[in-house]
Short mmCIF file of C-alpha atoms in Angstrom, two decimals:
data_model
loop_
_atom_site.label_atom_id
_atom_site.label_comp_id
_atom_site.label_asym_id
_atom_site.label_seq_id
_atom_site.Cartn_x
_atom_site.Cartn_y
_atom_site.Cartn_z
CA UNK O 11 54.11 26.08 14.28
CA UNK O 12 56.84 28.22 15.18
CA UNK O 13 54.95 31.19 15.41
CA UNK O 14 51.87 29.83 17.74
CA UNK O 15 52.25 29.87 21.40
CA UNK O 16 50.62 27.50 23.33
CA UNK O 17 47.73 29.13 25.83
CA UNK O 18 47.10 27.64 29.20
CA UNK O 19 43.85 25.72 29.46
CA UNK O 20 40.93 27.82 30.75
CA UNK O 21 37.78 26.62 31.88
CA UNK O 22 36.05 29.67 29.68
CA UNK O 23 36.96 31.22 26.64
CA UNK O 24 34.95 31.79 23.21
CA UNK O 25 36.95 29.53 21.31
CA UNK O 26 39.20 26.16 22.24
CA UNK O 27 41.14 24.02 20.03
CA UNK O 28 43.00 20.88 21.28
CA UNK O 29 45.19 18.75 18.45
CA UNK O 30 47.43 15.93 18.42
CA UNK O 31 50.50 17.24 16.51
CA UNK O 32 52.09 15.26 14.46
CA UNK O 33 55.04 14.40 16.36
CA UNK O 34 52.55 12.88 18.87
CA UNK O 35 52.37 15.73 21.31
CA UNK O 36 49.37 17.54 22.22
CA UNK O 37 48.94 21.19 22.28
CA UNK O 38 45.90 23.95 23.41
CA UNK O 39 45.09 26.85 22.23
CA UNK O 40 42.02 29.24 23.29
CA UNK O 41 40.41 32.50 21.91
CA UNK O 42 43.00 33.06 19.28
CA UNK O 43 42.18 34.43 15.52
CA UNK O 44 41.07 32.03 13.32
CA UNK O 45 44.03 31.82 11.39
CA UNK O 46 46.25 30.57 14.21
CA UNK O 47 43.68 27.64 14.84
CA UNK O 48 43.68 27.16 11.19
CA UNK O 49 47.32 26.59 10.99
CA UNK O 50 47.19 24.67 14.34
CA UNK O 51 44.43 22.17 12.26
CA UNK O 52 46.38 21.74 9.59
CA UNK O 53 50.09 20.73 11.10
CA UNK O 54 47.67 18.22 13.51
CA UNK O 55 46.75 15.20 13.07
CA UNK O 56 43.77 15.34 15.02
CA UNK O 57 41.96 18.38 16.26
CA UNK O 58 38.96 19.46 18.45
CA UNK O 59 37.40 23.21 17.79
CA UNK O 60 35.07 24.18 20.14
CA UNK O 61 33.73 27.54 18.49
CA UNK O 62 31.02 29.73 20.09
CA UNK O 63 28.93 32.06 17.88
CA UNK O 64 26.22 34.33 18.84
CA UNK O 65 24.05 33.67 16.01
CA UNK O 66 24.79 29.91 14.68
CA UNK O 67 22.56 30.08 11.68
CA UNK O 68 24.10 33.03 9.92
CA UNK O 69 27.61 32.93 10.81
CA UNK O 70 28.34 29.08 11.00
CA UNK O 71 28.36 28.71 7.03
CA UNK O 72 31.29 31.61 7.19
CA UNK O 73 33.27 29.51 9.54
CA UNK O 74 33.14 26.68 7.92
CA UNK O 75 34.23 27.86 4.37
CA UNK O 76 37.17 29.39 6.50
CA UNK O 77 38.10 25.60 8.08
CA UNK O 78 38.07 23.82 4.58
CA UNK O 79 34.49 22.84 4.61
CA UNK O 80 31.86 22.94 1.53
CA UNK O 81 29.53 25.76 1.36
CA UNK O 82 26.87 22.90 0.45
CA UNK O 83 27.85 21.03 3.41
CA UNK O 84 25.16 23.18 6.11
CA UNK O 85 22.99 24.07 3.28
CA UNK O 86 19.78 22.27 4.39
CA UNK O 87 21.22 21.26 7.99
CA UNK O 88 20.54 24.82 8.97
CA UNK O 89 17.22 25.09 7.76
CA UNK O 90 16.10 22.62 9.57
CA UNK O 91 14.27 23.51 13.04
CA UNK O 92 14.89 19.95 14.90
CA UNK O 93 18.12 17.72 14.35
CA UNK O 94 19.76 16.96 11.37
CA UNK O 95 22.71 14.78 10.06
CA UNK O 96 24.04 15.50 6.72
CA UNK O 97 27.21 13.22 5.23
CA UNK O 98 28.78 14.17 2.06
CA UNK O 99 31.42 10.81 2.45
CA UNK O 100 34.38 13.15 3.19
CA UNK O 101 32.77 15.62 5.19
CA UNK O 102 29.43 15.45 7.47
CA UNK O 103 27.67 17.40 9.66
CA UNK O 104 25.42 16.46 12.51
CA UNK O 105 22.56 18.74 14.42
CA UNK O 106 22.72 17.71 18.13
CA UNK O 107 19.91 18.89 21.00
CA UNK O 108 21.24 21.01 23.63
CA UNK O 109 19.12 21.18 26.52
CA UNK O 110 18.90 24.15 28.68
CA UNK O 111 16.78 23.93 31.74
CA UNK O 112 15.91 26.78 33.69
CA UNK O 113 13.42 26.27 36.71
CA UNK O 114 10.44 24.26 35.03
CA UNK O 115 11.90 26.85 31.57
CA UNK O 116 12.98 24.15 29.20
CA UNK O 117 14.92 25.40 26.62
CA UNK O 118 15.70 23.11 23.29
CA UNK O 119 19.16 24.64 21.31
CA UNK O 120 20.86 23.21 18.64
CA UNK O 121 24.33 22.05 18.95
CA UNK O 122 26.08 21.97 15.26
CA UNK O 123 29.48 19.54 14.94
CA UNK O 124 31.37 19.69 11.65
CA UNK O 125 33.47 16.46 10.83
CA UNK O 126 36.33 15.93 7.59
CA UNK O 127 39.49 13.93 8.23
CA UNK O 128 41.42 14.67 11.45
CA UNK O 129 38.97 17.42 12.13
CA UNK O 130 36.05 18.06 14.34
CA UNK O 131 34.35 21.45 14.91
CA UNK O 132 32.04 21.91 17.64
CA UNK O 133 29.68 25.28 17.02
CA UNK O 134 27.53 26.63 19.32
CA UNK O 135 25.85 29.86 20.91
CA UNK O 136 27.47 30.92 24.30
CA UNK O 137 24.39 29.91 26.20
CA UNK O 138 25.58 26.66 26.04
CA UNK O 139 28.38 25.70 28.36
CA UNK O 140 28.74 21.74 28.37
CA UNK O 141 32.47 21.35 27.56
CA UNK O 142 34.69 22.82 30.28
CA UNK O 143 34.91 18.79 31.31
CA UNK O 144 36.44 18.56 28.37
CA UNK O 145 37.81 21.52 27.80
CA UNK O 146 40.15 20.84 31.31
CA UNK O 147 41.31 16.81 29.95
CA UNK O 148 41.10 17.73 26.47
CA UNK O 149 45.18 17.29 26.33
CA UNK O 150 45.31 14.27 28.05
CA UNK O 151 43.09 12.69 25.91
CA UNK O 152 44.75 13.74 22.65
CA UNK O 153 47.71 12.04 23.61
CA UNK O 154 45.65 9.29 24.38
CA UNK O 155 44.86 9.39 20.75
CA UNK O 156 48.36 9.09 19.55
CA UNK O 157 48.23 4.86 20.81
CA UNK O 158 45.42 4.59 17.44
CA UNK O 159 46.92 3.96 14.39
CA UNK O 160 43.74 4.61 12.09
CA UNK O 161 43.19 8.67 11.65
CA UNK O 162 39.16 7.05 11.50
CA UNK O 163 39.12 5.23 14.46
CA UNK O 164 40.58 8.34 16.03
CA UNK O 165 37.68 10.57 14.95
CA UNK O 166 35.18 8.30 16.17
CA UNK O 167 36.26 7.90 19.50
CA UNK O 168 37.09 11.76 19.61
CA UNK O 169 33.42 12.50 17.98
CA UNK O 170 31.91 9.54 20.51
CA UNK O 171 33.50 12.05 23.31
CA UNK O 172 31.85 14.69 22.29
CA UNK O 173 28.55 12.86 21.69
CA UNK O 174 28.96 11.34 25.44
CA UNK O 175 29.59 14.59 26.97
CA UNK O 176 26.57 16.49 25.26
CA UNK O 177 24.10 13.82 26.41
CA UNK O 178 25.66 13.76 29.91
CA UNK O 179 24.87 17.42 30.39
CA UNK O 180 21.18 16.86 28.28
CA UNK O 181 20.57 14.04 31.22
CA UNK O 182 21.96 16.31 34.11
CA UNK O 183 18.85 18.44 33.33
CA UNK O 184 16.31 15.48 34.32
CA UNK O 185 17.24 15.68 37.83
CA UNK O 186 16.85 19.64 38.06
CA UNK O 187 13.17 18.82 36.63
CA UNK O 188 12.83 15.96 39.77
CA UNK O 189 14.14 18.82 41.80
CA UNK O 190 11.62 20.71 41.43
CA UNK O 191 8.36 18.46 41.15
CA UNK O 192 9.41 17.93 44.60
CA UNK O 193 8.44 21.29 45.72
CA UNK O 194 4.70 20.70 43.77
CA UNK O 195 4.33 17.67 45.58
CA UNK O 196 5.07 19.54 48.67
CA UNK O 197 2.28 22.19 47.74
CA UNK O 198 -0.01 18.95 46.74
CA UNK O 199 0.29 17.73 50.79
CA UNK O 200 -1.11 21.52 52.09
CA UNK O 201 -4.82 21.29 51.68
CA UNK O 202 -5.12 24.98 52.14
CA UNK O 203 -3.09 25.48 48.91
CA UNK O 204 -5.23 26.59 46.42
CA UNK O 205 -6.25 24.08 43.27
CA UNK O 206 -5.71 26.93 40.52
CA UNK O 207 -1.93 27.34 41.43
CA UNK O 208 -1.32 23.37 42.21
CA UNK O 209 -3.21 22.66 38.64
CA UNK O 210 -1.02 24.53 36.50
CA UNK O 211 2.04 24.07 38.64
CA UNK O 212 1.21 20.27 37.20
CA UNK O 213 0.93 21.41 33.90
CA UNK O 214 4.15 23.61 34.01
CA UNK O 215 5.98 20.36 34.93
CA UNK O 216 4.29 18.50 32.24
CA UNK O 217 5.46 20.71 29.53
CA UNK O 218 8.73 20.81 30.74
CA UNK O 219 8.86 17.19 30.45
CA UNK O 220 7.03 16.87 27.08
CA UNK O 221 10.16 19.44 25.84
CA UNK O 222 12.67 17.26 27.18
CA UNK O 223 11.45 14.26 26.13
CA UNK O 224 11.23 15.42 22.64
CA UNK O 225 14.82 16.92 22.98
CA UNK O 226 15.68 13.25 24.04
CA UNK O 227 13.89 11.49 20.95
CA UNK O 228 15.62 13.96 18.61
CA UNK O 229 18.75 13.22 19.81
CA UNK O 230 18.20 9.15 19.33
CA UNK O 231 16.91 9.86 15.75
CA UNK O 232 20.34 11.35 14.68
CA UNK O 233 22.11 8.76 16.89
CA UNK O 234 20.17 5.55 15.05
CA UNK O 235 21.11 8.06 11.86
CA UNK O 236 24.56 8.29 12.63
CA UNK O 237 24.66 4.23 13.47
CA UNK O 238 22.66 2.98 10.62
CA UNK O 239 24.52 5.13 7.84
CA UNK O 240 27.58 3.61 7.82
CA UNK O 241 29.07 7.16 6.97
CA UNK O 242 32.63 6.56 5.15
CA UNK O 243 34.64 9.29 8.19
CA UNK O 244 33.88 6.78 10.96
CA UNK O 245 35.15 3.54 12.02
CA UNK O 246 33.40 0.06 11.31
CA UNK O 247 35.39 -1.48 14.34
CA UNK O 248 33.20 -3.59 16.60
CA UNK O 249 34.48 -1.89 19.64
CA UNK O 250 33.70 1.46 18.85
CA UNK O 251 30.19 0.56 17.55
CA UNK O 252 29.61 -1.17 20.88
CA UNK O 253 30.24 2.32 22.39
CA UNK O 254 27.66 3.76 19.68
CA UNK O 255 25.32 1.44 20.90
CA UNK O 256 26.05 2.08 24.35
CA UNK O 257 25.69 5.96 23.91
CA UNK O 258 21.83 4.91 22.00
CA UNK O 259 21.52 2.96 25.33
CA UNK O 260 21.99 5.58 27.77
CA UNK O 261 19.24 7.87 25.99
CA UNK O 262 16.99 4.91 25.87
CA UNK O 263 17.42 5.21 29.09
CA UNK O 264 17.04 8.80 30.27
CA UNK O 265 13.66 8.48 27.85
CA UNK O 266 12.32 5.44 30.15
CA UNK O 267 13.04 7.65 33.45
CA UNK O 268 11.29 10.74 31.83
CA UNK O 269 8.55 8.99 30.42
CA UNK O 270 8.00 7.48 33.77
CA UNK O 271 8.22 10.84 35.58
CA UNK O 272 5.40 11.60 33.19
CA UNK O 273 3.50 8.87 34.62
CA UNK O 274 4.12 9.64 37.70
CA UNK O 275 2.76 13.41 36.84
CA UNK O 276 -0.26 12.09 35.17
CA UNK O 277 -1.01 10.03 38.53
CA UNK O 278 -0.99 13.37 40.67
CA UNK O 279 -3.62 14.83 37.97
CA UNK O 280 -5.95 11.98 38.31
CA UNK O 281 -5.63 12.75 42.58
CA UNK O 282 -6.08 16.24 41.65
CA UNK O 283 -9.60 15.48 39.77
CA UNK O 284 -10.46 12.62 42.82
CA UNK O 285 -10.14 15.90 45.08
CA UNK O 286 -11.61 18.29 43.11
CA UNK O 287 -14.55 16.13 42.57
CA UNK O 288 -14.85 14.90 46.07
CA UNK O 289 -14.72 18.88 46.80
CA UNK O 290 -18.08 19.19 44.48
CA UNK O 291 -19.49 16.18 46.39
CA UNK O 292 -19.41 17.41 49.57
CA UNK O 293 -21.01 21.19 48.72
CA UNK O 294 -23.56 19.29 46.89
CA UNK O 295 -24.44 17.25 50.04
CA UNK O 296 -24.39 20.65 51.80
CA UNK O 297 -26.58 22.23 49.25
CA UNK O 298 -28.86 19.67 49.32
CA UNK O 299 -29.46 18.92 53.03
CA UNK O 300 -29.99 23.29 53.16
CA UNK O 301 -32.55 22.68 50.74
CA UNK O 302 -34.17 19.83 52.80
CA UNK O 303 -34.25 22.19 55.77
CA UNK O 304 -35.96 25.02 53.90
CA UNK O 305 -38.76 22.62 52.65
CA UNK O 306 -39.20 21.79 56.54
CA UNK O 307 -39.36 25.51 57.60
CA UNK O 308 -41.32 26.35 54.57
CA UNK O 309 -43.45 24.08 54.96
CA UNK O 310 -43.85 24.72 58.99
CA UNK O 311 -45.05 28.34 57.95
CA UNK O 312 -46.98 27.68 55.33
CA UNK O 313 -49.42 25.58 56.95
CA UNK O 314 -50.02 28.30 60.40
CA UNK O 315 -50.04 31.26 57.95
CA UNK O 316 -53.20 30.01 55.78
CA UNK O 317 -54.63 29.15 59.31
CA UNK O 318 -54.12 32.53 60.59
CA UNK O 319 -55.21 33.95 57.03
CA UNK O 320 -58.60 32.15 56.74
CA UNK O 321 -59.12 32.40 61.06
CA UNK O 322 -59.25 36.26 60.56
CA UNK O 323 -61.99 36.25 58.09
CA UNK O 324 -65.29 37.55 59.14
CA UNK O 325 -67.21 33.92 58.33
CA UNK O 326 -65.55 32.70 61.80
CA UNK O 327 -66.62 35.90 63.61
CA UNK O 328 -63.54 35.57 65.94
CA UNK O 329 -62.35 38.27 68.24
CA UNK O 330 -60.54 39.24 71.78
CA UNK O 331 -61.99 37.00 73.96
CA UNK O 332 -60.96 34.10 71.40
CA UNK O 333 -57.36 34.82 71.73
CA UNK O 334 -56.36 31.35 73.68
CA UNK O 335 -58.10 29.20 71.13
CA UNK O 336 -56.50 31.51 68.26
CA UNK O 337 -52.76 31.05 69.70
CA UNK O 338 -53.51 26.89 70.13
CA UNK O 339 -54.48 26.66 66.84
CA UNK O 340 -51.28 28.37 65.70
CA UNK O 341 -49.42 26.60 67.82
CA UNK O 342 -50.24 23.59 67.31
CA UNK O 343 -50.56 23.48 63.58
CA UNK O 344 -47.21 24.92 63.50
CA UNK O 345 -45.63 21.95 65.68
CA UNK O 346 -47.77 19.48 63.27
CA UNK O 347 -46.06 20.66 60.25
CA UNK O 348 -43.14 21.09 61.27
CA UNK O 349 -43.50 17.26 62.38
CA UNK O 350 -45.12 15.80 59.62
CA UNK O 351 -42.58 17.74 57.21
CA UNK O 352 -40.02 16.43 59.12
CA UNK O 353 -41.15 12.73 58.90
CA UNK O 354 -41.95 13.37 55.01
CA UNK O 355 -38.51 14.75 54.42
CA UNK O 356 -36.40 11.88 56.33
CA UNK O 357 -38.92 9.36 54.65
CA UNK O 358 -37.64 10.78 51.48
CA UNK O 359 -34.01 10.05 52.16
CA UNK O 360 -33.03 13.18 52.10
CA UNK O 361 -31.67 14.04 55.25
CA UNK O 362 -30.36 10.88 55.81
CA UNK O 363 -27.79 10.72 52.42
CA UNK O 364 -26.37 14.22 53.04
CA UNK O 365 -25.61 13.53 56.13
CA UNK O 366 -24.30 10.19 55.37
CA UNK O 367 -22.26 11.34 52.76
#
């Protein structure tokens, strides 16, 4: 240990290791070679690595054949496209949802923690920055660590930590998504917005959710995994599985709030549709008391033009002098059916549902 400085804590930084020496102090370290954290890890009797990677996939198996761990260990854990949890008795390996939210952008990543005794590794790609909470008390609590006597009960709590802060920052993300339904809900109140935008608006935030949600499910699936295992690294004390259960509480919770905010969306669609349809209802009223109003006027014409049409024929032998009587016939059948169309039309019903509707 002689020949490892100690780094002041930084909120950012590539890689972060924080161990509980063996003596019972607590040390830090950050973006150092991997040997130096290596030799930190091993003269520790607990240690945290928080280890970013650009490509997780590829490059974690390297990693962890350099920190002691099986090749076989991350074998099938990477292949998988959800979570995971793999537990070989003295090592395991868990597959954790990371959720990134971006605007109404939700973004599921995967974070990867490697576990053996008085080791955990944290691996992850540098889009995801959850830890500088613990990153800044990470010393504290090592020393904090020193008061257990079990090297198990140690890891839990320290892997329970990590757990705890992951979820905190998955939940965070649910109020962004509240944030900004509020500004669709805002559109929803401005009648002159227009449907098309407001409609998919609604079904932006619905994905968004439906991601979440199943970045929340995944997350209780390793969890109940994780609690119902009974791997051999972590601690059967009733304490710390009452803080196991409490962490599956919390994201039964967050699931009941973002299943409700779903219910909540689904609410605003079935508004949407009332309006929309209520929108048809009216142009059809409008459509249909037009129509009514033709048949009136067509029907007004109709009857004066055959009159004029048969009056003109030579049978009737009209001409100048019959002008007055010509003009009071047109008139006046005109203003007949224009009245008796009328009367036929309102009689109908017509008239009197579009404008009552």
């Amino acid at each position: 240990m002689s020949n490892i400085d100690p780094l002041v804590l930084k909120e950012s930084g590539d890689c972060f290791c924080a161990s509980l020496l063996k003596d019972g102090k607590s040390i830090e370290m950050i973006d150092q070679p991997i040997e130096n954290f290596v030799r930190l890890i091993f003269s520790s009797k607990l240690s945290w690595l928080d280890y970013t990677l650009s490509n997780v996939k590829s490059e974690a198996p390297k990693l962890a054949s350099q920190l002691g761990f099986s090749g076989e260990l991350l074998t099938q854990l990477l292949k998988k496209k959800n979570a995971g949890y793999e537990d070989f008795d003295h090592e395991m390996a868990l597959l954790l949802p990371a959720i990134i939210v971006s605007g109404f952008n939700v973004h599921v990543t995967y974070l990867l923690i490697m576990i053996k005794k008085g080791l955990i590794v944290t691996v992850h790609t540098p889009e995801i920055k959850r830890f500088f909470r613990m990153r800044r008390y990470a010393k504290i609590f090592m020393k904090k660590m020193n008061k257990y006597a079990s090297p198990i009960d140690r890891i839990t709590l320290l892997l329970f930590r990590i757990i705890d802060e992951n979820n905190s920052r998955n939940f965070e993300h649910l109020r962004e998504i509240e944030e900004n339904s509020d500004h669709v809900s805002e559109k929803m109140t401005n009648v002159n917005t227009p449907r098309q935008e407001i409609s998919l608006d609604i079904h932006t935030m619905k994905h968004s959710l439906i991601a979440y949600l199943n970045g929340l499910w995944e997350t209780m699936d390793v969890l109940n995994t994780l609690r119902y295992g009974d791997p051999e690294l972590l601690s059967d004390n009733p304490k710390l599985v009452a803080q196991m259960n409490g962490l599956v509480s919390e994201v039964n919770n967050q699931i009941s709030l973002a299943e409700h905010m779903s219910e909540v969306l689904a609410s605003g669609l079935e508004v949407m549709q009332s309006i929309y349809n209520n929108q048809l209802q009216i142009l059809n009223n409008k459509i249909a008391l037009l129509v009514a109003y033709l048949t009136v006027l067509g029907t007004a014409v109709l009857v004066p033009n055959t009159l004029a049409t048969i009056l003109t024929s030579d049978v009737f032998g009209l001409s100048s002098k019959d002008q007055f009587l010509y003009l009071s016939i047109i008139v006046g059948s005109t203003l007949i059916s224009i009245i008796a169309s009328y009367w036929w039309v309102k009689k109908s019903g017509l008239l009197v549902d579009s404008k009552d509707n």
